[in-house]
Amino acid sequence: MTATSHRSPGATTQPGGTPGQDQPRRAQLQRPGPGLYPWVMAGSIAVAVLGAALSLNGVLRGWAWFMPLITTVAVVSLTLAGLRALRAQPMLATLGSLASLTGVLSFVFCRQDSLAGFIPTPGTLTAVGRLIKRAGETVVSESAPVAPNAGIVFVMCACLGLLVILVDALAVPLAMPAASGIGLIAIMVVPATIKPQSVGMPGFLGAAVGYLLILGCSHWFAPDARLQSGTGRGSGQFRRSVVTGGLALALAMVVPLAIPGFETGTFPQGSRLSPWGTSNGLNPMITLGNSLRSPIGSGRITYATSSSTPLYLRSVTIDHFDGETWAPDDRTAQRRTGADRIETGYSVQGEVVNAVTSVNAGLFTSPYLPVPFAPASVNGLNGNWTWDPATLSIMSSETTTRAQRYVVFSAAPKVTAKALAQAAPTPKGISDDFLRIPNGLPEIVRQTADAVTRPAGNNYAKALAIQKYLRSGEFTYSLQAPVQNGYDGNGLSVLADFLAVKSGYCVHFASAMAVMARAEGIPSRIAVGYAPGRLTGESVALVGQGSFPEYEVDARDAHAWPELYFEGLGWVPFEPTPSRGVVPEYATENSSAGNLSTNADEKDVPTTAAPPAAPPFPCPELTRRQRPRPASTPTPPWLPSRPGSCC
């Protein structure tokens, strides 16, 4: 018999070879070119990233930031597609895309500092450093929606350009297209954490469409040779794409309902992610309105005081204003170590009101210590703490307030209407930092300040007039109006919108009074902490002082208020926010006949006198010595340990 050999169709035999040895060569000869695959995949990735970026509207104000984003994503995506069309190795394609990202960022943001407009130089790195610093200051000191300044847009473009490269690496060389959704989730975590509306439907749908396109492109073109059989590609692979994408979308809708950390609501519209669980910190000027819009009473602090009235607990002072943001100036070089003896760095004269207060910070977590003003001594703290002579703010870079129990001896000047009216019109020994107004002050701000204070004859009368105007019936307290009208921040443009709409919450009222006071020559700053709280029904015994009623405050009492400087009295608080806090006696209608009338909203807010002097108590640290106020120096951005809230 003659042996018959059976070979698969198309098999060839070379001399000295076998059919099995010809399989790799045949596969190589038959491998199709890239064709449309690199371009379609790059387009799908660009659609997915830009679609997810739609959710960032509301984190940034307006849409001016979106065009630089489109430019960056398009350049990086086209570079990847072009290199893959030229059959570049995966590593070379990744390096090329990083180079294109560097070039487009240099061209868009640092053109004047770059060679030929897009090649980085040492000057480019310096410019990038300034942009990153600007972005950091925006993040820690302004609440969403923030103004799309060059720094924050640069960081956003850089991050999304890198995410394009990540998504491409997962979908193409690593052949894990389903895992590319990780990059899209990274984008949506930002609005899910910050915005009260969460991701929003446009961003969610944009990311979902792009994700399905990536999956469909991967299955349809199937760069994996194992999936390149000519049969069933139009049906089986499409079904796999639909099933995979459908399961991913279903999980996105269902998982937030079961995982702790998502607030009540249906994702993506209204189910806001809280990655740290319950917020226990106080983060001035950032996410303030968001926390108040969902008050849950977190960060509870209890205190007992010898003062006859509940106290404001002051956490941090916001005194640096660059036109777009208010931020603390920690003056690191001027800070003094140890909180057992605290002295003012400015002149204070006249009668002093002493009090002793015991504080239990509980789960409240912040590097800034909440204390009554003005602290003269703090005992019982764990860890190393420092204080600023200019603001008396107490902070630690090594520990936090969590689980701290401490006793504060305070000695605040007794403020009266008479003393304020007699204060010198030109304060001495106070830094010009507290009078500085950035260029570009909106005309509505200056005109309003001039019109409101025109009849006033001294700084005290001007302060009363500004407070009266902001507490008048023309203004309303609202957590929603700033979001709906797009001015939920604290810059000059935000202030102009607030004065036009006449609706906002404490950040807007405090900022308005502080800036208008500076416009009239009165030094000002903003204090952030807690408004007077509620009785718990318990009492606390203070050693050598007797037993005093206990009060509690939490995130619902978080508050911001302006402080104005008066010669001989120091920093004096005012309360311009309607229906919030307590109006001091020296700022009420009775304090200056015919000079002030309070808003009807204040009918529910009792006005109280300044606390009388507490019973004598042993406090050798209460003696104050006058020191020259140190000049302000640049410091690193202020960053609280946890996001929090303020009213």
XYZ file of N, CA and C in Angstrom, residues 251-480:
690
model
N -22.876 46.873 37.651
C -22.144 46.964 38.907
C -22.004 48.413 39.359
N -21.755 49.304 38.389
C -21.623 50.721 38.740
C -22.899 51.270 39.344
N -24.046 50.760 38.942
C -25.315 51.251 39.462
C -25.669 50.621 40.804
N -25.290 49.349 40.997
C -25.751 48.598 42.164
C -24.776 48.696 43.336
N -23.470 48.627 43.051
C -22.477 48.581 44.120
C -22.586 49.751 45.091
N -22.768 51.011 44.603
C -22.853 52.128 45.557
C -23.990 52.014 46.558
N -25.014 51.239 46.223
C -26.129 51.082 47.153
C -25.757 50.191 48.328
N -24.707 49.387 48.158
C -24.346 48.426 49.199
C -23.063 48.773 49.935
N -22.213 49.616 49.344
C -20.918 49.907 49.960
C -21.033 51.094 50.896
N -20.520 50.997 52.109
C -20.460 52.184 52.975
C -19.545 53.231 52.347
N -19.875 54.474 52.545
C -19.072 55.548 51.981
C -19.798 56.314 50.907
N -20.865 55.717 50.348
C -21.695 56.433 49.387
C -22.930 56.937 50.112
N -23.235 58.220 49.935
C -24.419 58.776 50.567
C -25.667 58.310 49.833
N -26.806 58.446 50.481
C -28.053 57.961 49.925
C -28.331 58.617 48.587
N -28.719 57.816 47.612
C -29.028 58.333 46.291
C -28.715 57.294 45.246
N -29.139 57.541 44.023
C -28.909 56.622 42.927
C -27.724 57.102 42.112
N -26.718 56.261 42.015
C -25.550 56.621 41.230
C -25.945 56.696 39.760
N -25.439 57.674 39.003
C -24.405 58.629 39.385
C -24.950 59.982 39.815
N -26.277 60.144 39.811
C -26.854 61.464 40.051
C -27.291 61.560 41.501
N -26.399 62.092 42.370
C -26.812 62.351 43.737
C -26.285 61.388 44.757
N -25.472 60.408 44.360
C -24.887 59.509 45.341
C -23.419 59.869 45.481
N -23.118 60.695 46.443
C -21.766 61.246 46.564
C -20.873 60.314 47.368
N -19.681 60.079 46.851
C -18.715 59.212 47.503
C -18.016 59.939 48.638
N -17.964 59.295 49.808
C -17.205 59.828 50.941
C -16.139 58.795 51.288
N -14.955 58.847 50.642
C -13.972 57.777 50.786
C -13.418 57.610 52.181
N -13.496 58.639 53.016
C -12.990 58.514 54.392
C -14.113 58.214 55.376
N -15.280 57.857 54.839
C -16.410 57.646 55.726
C -16.893 58.971 56.266
N -17.291 58.976 57.526
C -17.774 60.199 58.155
C -16.655 61.219 58.267
N -16.930 62.422 57.811
C -15.924 63.483 57.855
C -15.838 64.046 59.262
N -14.645 64.003 59.829
C -14.470 64.449 61.207
C -13.648 65.720 61.321
N -13.209 66.278 60.228
C -12.317 67.425 60.288
C -12.990 68.708 59.872
N -12.264 69.801 60.043
C -12.734 71.125 59.640
C -11.736 71.656 58.630
N -12.141 71.821 57.387
C -11.261 72.221 56.309
C -11.740 73.554 55.768
N -11.227 74.681 56.239
C -11.764 75.981 55.855
C -11.699 76.208 54.359
N -12.748 76.823 53.810
C -12.819 77.304 52.450
C -12.731 76.200 51.400
N -12.988 74.957 51.733
C -13.046 73.907 50.734
C -14.111 72.908 51.148
N -14.957 72.535 50.232
C -16.105 71.638 50.440
C -16.971 72.080 51.604
N -16.943 73.355 51.933
C -17.708 73.830 53.081
C -19.195 73.659 52.835
N -19.651 74.172 51.697
C -21.072 74.080 51.390
C -21.531 72.652 51.203
N -20.670 71.811 50.608
C -21.058 70.423 50.381
C -21.366 69.713 51.695
N -20.528 69.916 52.704
C -20.759 69.271 53.989
C -22.016 69.810 54.654
N -22.243 71.116 54.542
C -23.442 71.689 55.153
C -24.704 71.241 54.443
N -24.587 70.960 53.150
C -25.772 70.507 52.416
C -26.166 69.098 52.828
N -25.247 68.397 53.497
C -25.566 67.070 54.022
C -25.121 66.995 55.473
N -25.694 67.810 56.358
C -25.224 67.842 57.751
C -25.561 66.552 58.477
N -24.557 65.901 59.016
C -24.782 64.641 59.735
C -24.236 64.715 61.155
N -23.789 65.890 61.586
C -23.345 66.038 62.961
C -22.054 65.331 63.263
N -21.112 65.292 62.304
C -19.841 64.610 62.539
C -18.871 65.543 63.265
N -17.757 64.974 63.716
C -16.719 65.762 64.375
C -17.176 66.424 65.660
N -17.878 65.712 66.511
C -18.440 66.290 67.733
C -17.335 66.675 68.709
N -17.428 67.904 69.229
C -16.520 68.421 70.256
C -17.362 68.856 71.449
N -16.923 68.521 72.635
C -17.615 68.992 73.840
C -16.677 69.876 74.643
N -17.271 70.844 75.341
C -16.452 71.721 76.177
C -17.291 72.251 77.332
N -16.612 72.571 78.416
C -17.229 73.217 79.575
C -16.398 74.451 79.887
N -17.065 75.536 80.224
C -16.350 76.800 80.398
C -16.874 77.579 81.587
N -15.986 78.368 82.179
C -16.389 79.249 83.263
C -17.097 80.493 82.738
N -17.063 80.701 81.416
C -17.770 81.827 80.829
C -19.272 81.645 81.030
N -19.980 82.746 81.219
C -21.425 82.666 81.466
C -22.212 82.366 80.197
N -21.573 82.399 79.042
C -22.254 82.135 77.771
C -21.437 81.150 76.957
N -22.065 80.439 76.027
C -21.302 79.551 75.144
C -20.325 80.359 74.294
N -19.253 79.708 73.887
C -18.150 80.401 73.215
C -18.013 79.980 71.756
N -17.434 80.873 70.964
C -16.930 80.484 69.648
C -15.614 79.743 69.862
N -15.458 78.579 69.242
C -14.180 77.881 69.251
C -13.476 78.187 67.933
N -12.345 78.791 68.037
C -11.618 79.286 66.873
C -10.515 78.303 66.517
N -10.501 77.843 65.249
C -9.548 76.819 64.852
C -8.376 77.370 64.048
N -8.659 78.173 63.041
C -7.604 78.664 62.158
C -7.986 80.044 61.642
N -6.977 80.829 61.310
C -7.191 82.173 60.786
C -6.846 82.206 59.303
N -7.758 82.736 58.518
C -7.547 82.890 57.078
C -7.222 84.360 56.840
N -5.979 84.645 56.458
C -5.594 86.047 56.344
C -4.915 86.407 55.034
N -4.517 85.415 54.251
C -3.836 85.693 52.985
C -4.852 85.657 51.846
N -4.914 86.734 51.063
C -5.888 86.828 49.971
C -5.157 87.283 48.713
N -5.159 86.409 47.671
C -4.458 86.749 46.435
C -5.404 87.128 45.304
N -6.670 87.299 45.605
C -7.639 87.681 44.591
C -8.511 86.536 44.142
N -7.993 85.308 44.224
C -8.775 84.146 43.832
C -9.111 83.267 45.026
N -8.264 83.272 46.029
C -8.506 82.413 47.182
C -8.095 83.103 48.473
N -8.822 82.779 49.536
C -8.393 83.082 50.907
C -7.673 81.843 51.430
N -6.573 82.049 52.125
C -5.836 80.905 52.654
C -5.107 81.312 53.925
N -4.843 80.352 54.817
C -4.058 80.668 56.009
C -2.611 80.952 55.640
N -1.979 81.821 56.373
C -0.540 82.046 56.271
C 0.056 81.562 57.585
N 0.630 80.367 57.568
C 1.072 79.744 58.818
C 2.339 80.377 59.401
N 3.033 81.212 58.618
C 4.213 81.925 59.119
C 5.129 80.979 59.910
N 5.570 79.941 59.226
C 6.340 78.888 59.889
C 7.542 79.436 60.645
N 8.222 80.402 60.044
C 9.439 80.922 60.674
C 9.158 81.673 61.966
N 7.950 82.225 62.102
C 7.628 83.024 63.290
C 6.931 82.227 64.386
N 6.566 80.994 64.110
C 5.812 80.225 65.100
C 6.683 79.896 66.308
N 6.048 79.846 67.494
C 6.749 79.534 68.754
C 6.318 78.143 69.222
N 7.214 77.445 69.820
C 6.931 76.093 70.287
C 6.335 76.125 71.688
N 5.484 75.113 71.948
C 4.896 74.979 73.275
C 3.705 75.872 73.464
N 2.565 75.285 73.819
C 1.337 76.065 73.984
C 1.053 76.397 75.438
N 2.007 76.140 76.345
C 1.751 76.403 77.758
C 1.917 77.881 78.103
N 2.457 78.663 77.165
C 2.557 80.111 77.379
C 2.427 80.794 76.024
N 1.353 81.555 75.846
C 1.048 82.191 74.566
C 0.928 83.694 74.780
N 1.597 84.461 73.953
C 1.602 85.911 74.089
C 1.213 86.556 72.768
N 0.438 87.622 72.835
C 0.054 88.325 71.620
C 1.245 89.083 71.052
N 1.250 89.173 69.712
C 2.299 89.916 69.049
C 1.858 91.309 68.661
N 0.775 91.788 69.263
C 0.278 93.132 68.964
C -0.223 93.770 70.254
N -0.449 95.078 70.216
C -0.800 95.833 71.413
C -2.255 95.627 71.806
N -2.495 95.264 73.059
C -3.844 95.134 73.619
C -3.870 95.870 74.950
N -4.832 96.758 75.114
C -4.930 97.552 76.330
C -6.328 97.421 76.922
N -6.472 97.900 78.149
C -7.780 97.920 78.777
C -8.093 96.664 79.554
N -9.369 96.548 79.928
C -9.826 95.444 80.770
C -9.776 94.122 80.008
N -9.439 93.052 80.738
C -9.322 91.718 80.149
C -10.332 90.793 80.808
N -10.964 89.956 80.019
C -11.937 88.977 80.513
C -11.266 87.611 80.539
N -11.137 87.029 81.734
C -10.497 85.725 81.887
C -11.535 84.616 81.909
N -11.149 83.462 81.377
C -12.029 82.288 81.405
C -11.170 81.042 81.337
N -11.702 79.948 81.859
C -11.047 78.649 81.749
C -12.025 77.700 81.062
N -11.536 76.940 80.093
C -12.391 76.074 79.281
C -11.737 74.718 79.120
N -12.492 73.675 79.404
C -12.015 72.312 79.213
C -12.622 71.761 77.923
N -11.782 71.238 77.029
C -12.231 70.800 75.705
C -11.914 69.326 75.512
N -12.874 68.585 74.984
C -12.683 67.193 74.561
C -12.908 67.144 73.058
N -11.822 66.994 72.265
C -11.932 67.051 70.805
C -12.560 65.810 70.209
N -12.628 64.726 70.930
C -13.279 63.524 70.428
C -12.666 63.040 69.125
N -13.526 62.786 68.115
C -13.062 62.284 66.828
C -12.710 63.401 65.849
N -12.861 64.648 66.266
C -12.500 65.761 65.398
C -11.001 65.684 65.090
N -10.645 65.671 63.810
C -9.266 65.456 63.398
C -8.793 66.612 62.540
N -7.837 67.368 63.062
C -7.313 68.516 62.347
C -5.953 68.879 62.931
N -5.054 69.456 62.130
C -3.792 69.923 62.702
C -3.945 71.215 63.483
N -5.101 71.868 63.376
C -5.359 73.127 64.079
C -6.219 72.865 65.307
N -5.845 73.499 66.422
C -6.503 73.249 67.701
C -7.647 74.236 67.907
N -8.888 73.767 68.107
C -9.996 74.685 68.390
C -9.941 75.170 69.829
N -9.864 76.495 70.001
C -9.769 77.097 71.335
C -10.577 78.381 71.360
N -11.019 78.806 72.545
C -11.638 80.131 72.662
C -10.584 81.212 72.433
N -11.011 82.364 71.972
C -10.093 83.488 71.774
C -10.124 84.369 73.031
N -9.009 84.853 73.547
C -7.659 84.655 73.048
C -6.930 83.717 74.009
N -6.370 82.613 73.504
C -5.726 81.656 74.398
C -4.455 82.235 75.007
N -4.291 82.058 76.298
C -3.072 82.488 76.987
C -2.230 81.299 77.414
N -2.896 80.138 77.580
C -2.181 78.934 77.978
C -3.061 77.729 77.681
N -2.447 76.661 77.176
C -3.160 75.411 76.912
C -2.385 74.294 77.582
N -3.062 73.561 78.450
C -2.430 72.474 79.192
C -3.097 71.145 78.867
N -2.297 70.067 78.928
C -2.841 68.728 78.753
C -2.733 68.181 77.348
N -2.087 68.887 76.418
C -1.979 68.413 75.038
C -0.937 67.312 74.915
N -1.208 66.372 74.014
C -0.229 65.360 73.663
C 0.442 65.767 72.355
N 1.756 65.573 72.276
C 2.471 65.917 71.065
C 3.039 67.324 71.111
N 3.728 67.680 70.031
C 4.363 68.989 69.926
C 3.454 69.957 69.174
N 3.227 71.150 69.749
C 2.348 72.147 69.158
C 3.071 73.484 69.089
N 2.703 74.275 68.084
C 3.279 75.606 67.927
C 2.155 76.628 67.795
N 2.488 77.907 68.011
C 1.472 78.949 67.914
C 2.059 80.175 67.215
N 1.177 80.953 66.596
C 1.567 82.123 65.820
C 1.251 83.385 66.616
N 2.234 84.222 66.944
C 1.963 85.439 67.718
C 1.008 86.400 67.007
N 0.968 86.359 65.680
C 0.119 87.295 64.940
C -1.349 86.902 64.968
N -1.627 85.602 65.015
C -3.024 85.144 64.952
C -3.444 84.336 66.171
N -2.479 83.869 66.976
C -2.727 82.999 68.135
C -3.314 81.651 67.726
N -3.193 81.273 66.457
C -3.629 79.948 66.029
C -2.605 78.918 66.488
N -3.103 77.780 66.944
C -2.265 76.720 67.502
C -2.353 75.512 66.576
N -1.210 74.982 66.153
C -1.229 73.860 65.229
C -0.062 72.925 65.507
N -0.147 71.750 64.907
C 0.917 70.761 65.029
C 1.159 70.134 63.670
N 2.412 69.916 63.339
C 2.764 69.228 62.102
C 3.065 67.761 62.350
N 2.954 67.318 63.605
C 3.292 65.948 63.957
C 2.096 65.150 64.457
N 1.084 65.820 64.966
C -0.068 65.109 65.505
C -1.328 65.877 65.138
N -2.484 65.434 65.629
C -3.754 66.095 65.332
C -4.556 66.260 66.621
N -5.736 66.831 66.467
C -6.609 67.067 67.616
C -7.347 65.808 68.059
N -7.318 64.762 67.294
C -8.106 63.565 67.584
C -7.792 63.023 68.974
N -8.856 62.826 69.757
C -8.776 62.250 71.111
C -8.006 63.139 72.089
N -7.807 64.400 71.780
C -7.109 65.309 72.692
C -8.088 65.857 73.733
N -7.642 65.929 74.966
C -8.371 66.565 76.064
C -7.442 67.619 76.669
N -7.884 68.850 76.726
C -6.992 69.919 77.157
C -7.792 71.035 77.815
N -7.066 71.857 78.574
C -7.670 72.977 79.294
C -7.061 74.271 78.754
N -7.928 75.211 78.402
C -7.492 76.482 77.821
C -7.776 77.609 78.807
N -6.762 78.372 79.143
C -6.941 79.606 79.895
C -6.918 80.746 78.880
N -7.998 81.500 78.808
C -8.096 82.582 77.827
C -8.208 83.922 78.530
N -7.673 84.947 77.865
C -7.711 86.307 78.408
C -7.955 87.248 77.242
N -9.218 87.519 76.958
C -9.588 88.354 75.824
C -9.901 89.766 76.288
N -9.540 90.756 75.492
C -9.877 92.133 75.879
C -11.389 92.326 75.897
N -11.871 93.104 76.852
C -13.294 93.402 76.914
C -13.606 94.483 75.887
N -14.450 94.131 74.928
C -14.756 95.032 73.819
C -16.089 95.715 74.085
N -16.110 97.033 73.980
C -17.345 97.809 74.131
C -17.474 98.759 72.952
N -18.703 99.212 72.727
C -18.944 100.156 71.640
C -18.153 101.443 71.844
N -18.057 101.886 73.093
C -17.338 103.119 73.381
C -15.860 102.982 73.043
N -15.271 101.854 73.437
C -13.850 101.646 73.167
C -13.588 101.550 71.667
N -14.493 100.901 70.931
C -14.329 100.784 69.484
C -14.433 102.147 68.804
N -15.376 102.954 69.258
C -15.569 104.275 68.652
C -14.374 105.176 68.913
N -13.671 104.956 70.021
C -12.540 105.805 70.376
C -11.209 105.293 69.828
N -11.232 104.123 69.161
C -9.991 103.559 68.633
C -9.390 104.480 67.573
N -8.074 104.509 67.512
C -7.379 105.363 66.543
C -7.762 104.971 65.131
N -7.986 105.931 64.240
C -8.418 105.616 62.873
C -7.358 104.900 62.061
N -6.092 105.094 62.407
C -5.010 104.441 61.675
C -4.300 103.467 62.601
N -4.581 102.174 62.478
C -3.943 101.190 63.360
C -2.429 101.197 63.181
N -1.717 101.020 64.298
C -0.268 100.983 64.272
C 0.216 99.590 64.668
N 1.380 99.247 64.153
C 1.978 97.975 64.525
C 1.301 96.773 63.926
N 0.480 96.959 62.891
C -0.201 95.839 62.250
C 0.310 95.729 60.816
N 0.551 94.532 60.371
C 1.135 94.320 59.046
C 0.190 94.772 57.941
N 0.779 95.259 56.852
C -0.008 95.645 55.684
C -0.652 94.438 55.010
N -0.219 93.223 55.377
C -0.833 92.022 54.804
C -2.338 92.004 55.045
N -2.752 92.560 56.191
C -4.161 92.516 56.551
C -4.965 93.636 55.890
N -4.281 94.476 55.140
C -4.955 95.551 54.402
C -4.869 95.340 52.897
N -4.065 94.382 52.471
C -3.776 94.209 51.053
C -5.000 93.715 50.285
N -5.296 94.402 49.175
C -6.354 93.980 48.249
C -5.701 93.731 46.896
N -5.857 92.564 46.315
C -5.235 92.288 45.014
C -5.789 93.207 43.932
N -5.011 93.335 42.855
C -5.475 94.111 41.718
C -6.715 93.462 41.111
N -7.532 94.259 40.493
C -8.719 93.719 39.841
C -9.930 93.630 40.737
N -9.967 94.449 41.797
C -11.141 94.438 42.665
C -12.367 94.842 41.836
N -13.391 93.980 41.751
C -14.572 94.312 40.955
C -15.197 95.632 41.397
N -15.689 96.386 40.434
C -16.241 97.699 40.721
C -17.427 97.604 41.669
N -18.212 96.514 41.564
C -19.389 96.381 42.419
C -18.975 96.301 43.887
N -17.803 95.722 44.166
C -17.348 95.593 45.551
C -16.984 96.970 46.111
N -16.186 97.706 45.360
C -15.776 99.028 45.844
C -16.970 99.979 45.939
N -17.847 99.966 44.933
C -19.008 100.855 44.952
C -19.921 100.531 46.127
N -20.119 99.227 46.378
C -20.977 98.824 47.495
C -20.375 99.258 48.820
N -19.067 99.039 48.986
C -18.409 99.426 50.237
C -18.498 100.931 50.454
N -18.254 101.703 49.406
C -18.312 103.161 49.542
C -19.723 103.633 49.866
N -20.709 103.055 49.184
C -22.090 103.490 49.397
C -22.575 103.138 50.796
N -22.216 101.951 51.269
C -22.690 101.491 52.574
C -22.053 102.288 53.704
N -20.775 102.636 53.552
C -20.054 103.286 54.657
C -20.003 104.808 54.528
N -20.596 105.367 53.502
C -20.486 106.818 53.280
C -20.906 107.640 54.493
N -22.027 107.311 55.175
C -22.426 108.156 56.325
C -21.564 107.949 57.567
N -20.731 106.870 57.581
C -19.980 106.526 58.790
C -18.820 107.488 59.012
N -18.555 107.802 60.294
C -17.507 108.755 60.612
C -16.232 108.147 61.118
N -16.222 106.854 61.465
C -15.006 106.206 61.941
C -15.041 104.734 61.552
N -13.963 104.039 61.832
C -13.872 102.633 61.419
C -14.930 101.765 62.086
N -15.246 102.060 63.327
C -16.279 101.293 64.032
C -17.625 101.458 63.342
N -17.983 102.688 63.010
C -19.252 102.922 62.324
C -19.262 102.268 60.948
N -18.116 102.250 60.283
C -18.038 101.582 58.982
C -18.269 100.082 59.128
N -17.647 99.494 60.154
C -17.826 98.059 60.384
C -19.284 97.729 60.672
N -19.926 98.542 61.503
C -21.336 98.322 61.807
C -22.192 98.459 60.549
N -21.860 99.440 59.706
C -22.647 99.660 58.496
C -22.532 98.478 57.545
N -21.326 97.928 57.392
C -21.139 96.769 56.516
C -21.887 95.562 57.061
N -21.771 95.320 58.372
C -22.483 94.188 58.972
C -23.987 94.358 58.816
N -24.479 95.571 59.071
C -25.907 95.833 58.955
C -26.403 95.563 57.537
N -25.620 95.998 56.548
C -26.012 95.803 55.155
C -26.103 94.322 54.815
N -25.108 93.535 55.230
C -25.097 92.115 54.893
C -26.176 91.335 55.643
N -26.560 91.822 56.818
C -27.617 91.142 57.576
C -29.004 91.696 57.250
N -29.076 92.631 56.333
C -30.362 93.253 56.008
C -31.237 92.290 55.208
N -32.473 92.700 54.991
C -33.416 91.879 54.245
C -33.057 91.693 52.789
N -32.074 92.459 52.285
C -31.659 92.287 50.898
C -30.947 90.960 50.674
N -30.357 90.394 51.728
C -29.572 89.165 51.604
C -30.311 87.990 52.247
N -30.076 86.812 51.704
C -30.648 85.585 52.257
C -29.549 84.555 52.472
N -29.737 83.747 53.489
C -28.812 82.648 53.760
C -29.234 81.456 52.915
N -28.340 80.927 52.099
C -28.682 79.808 51.216
C -27.448 78.965 50.945
N -27.609 77.648 51.050
C -26.541 76.726 50.688
C -26.589 76.360 49.211
N -27.743 76.537 48.581
C -27.930 76.093 47.204
C -27.661 77.184 46.178
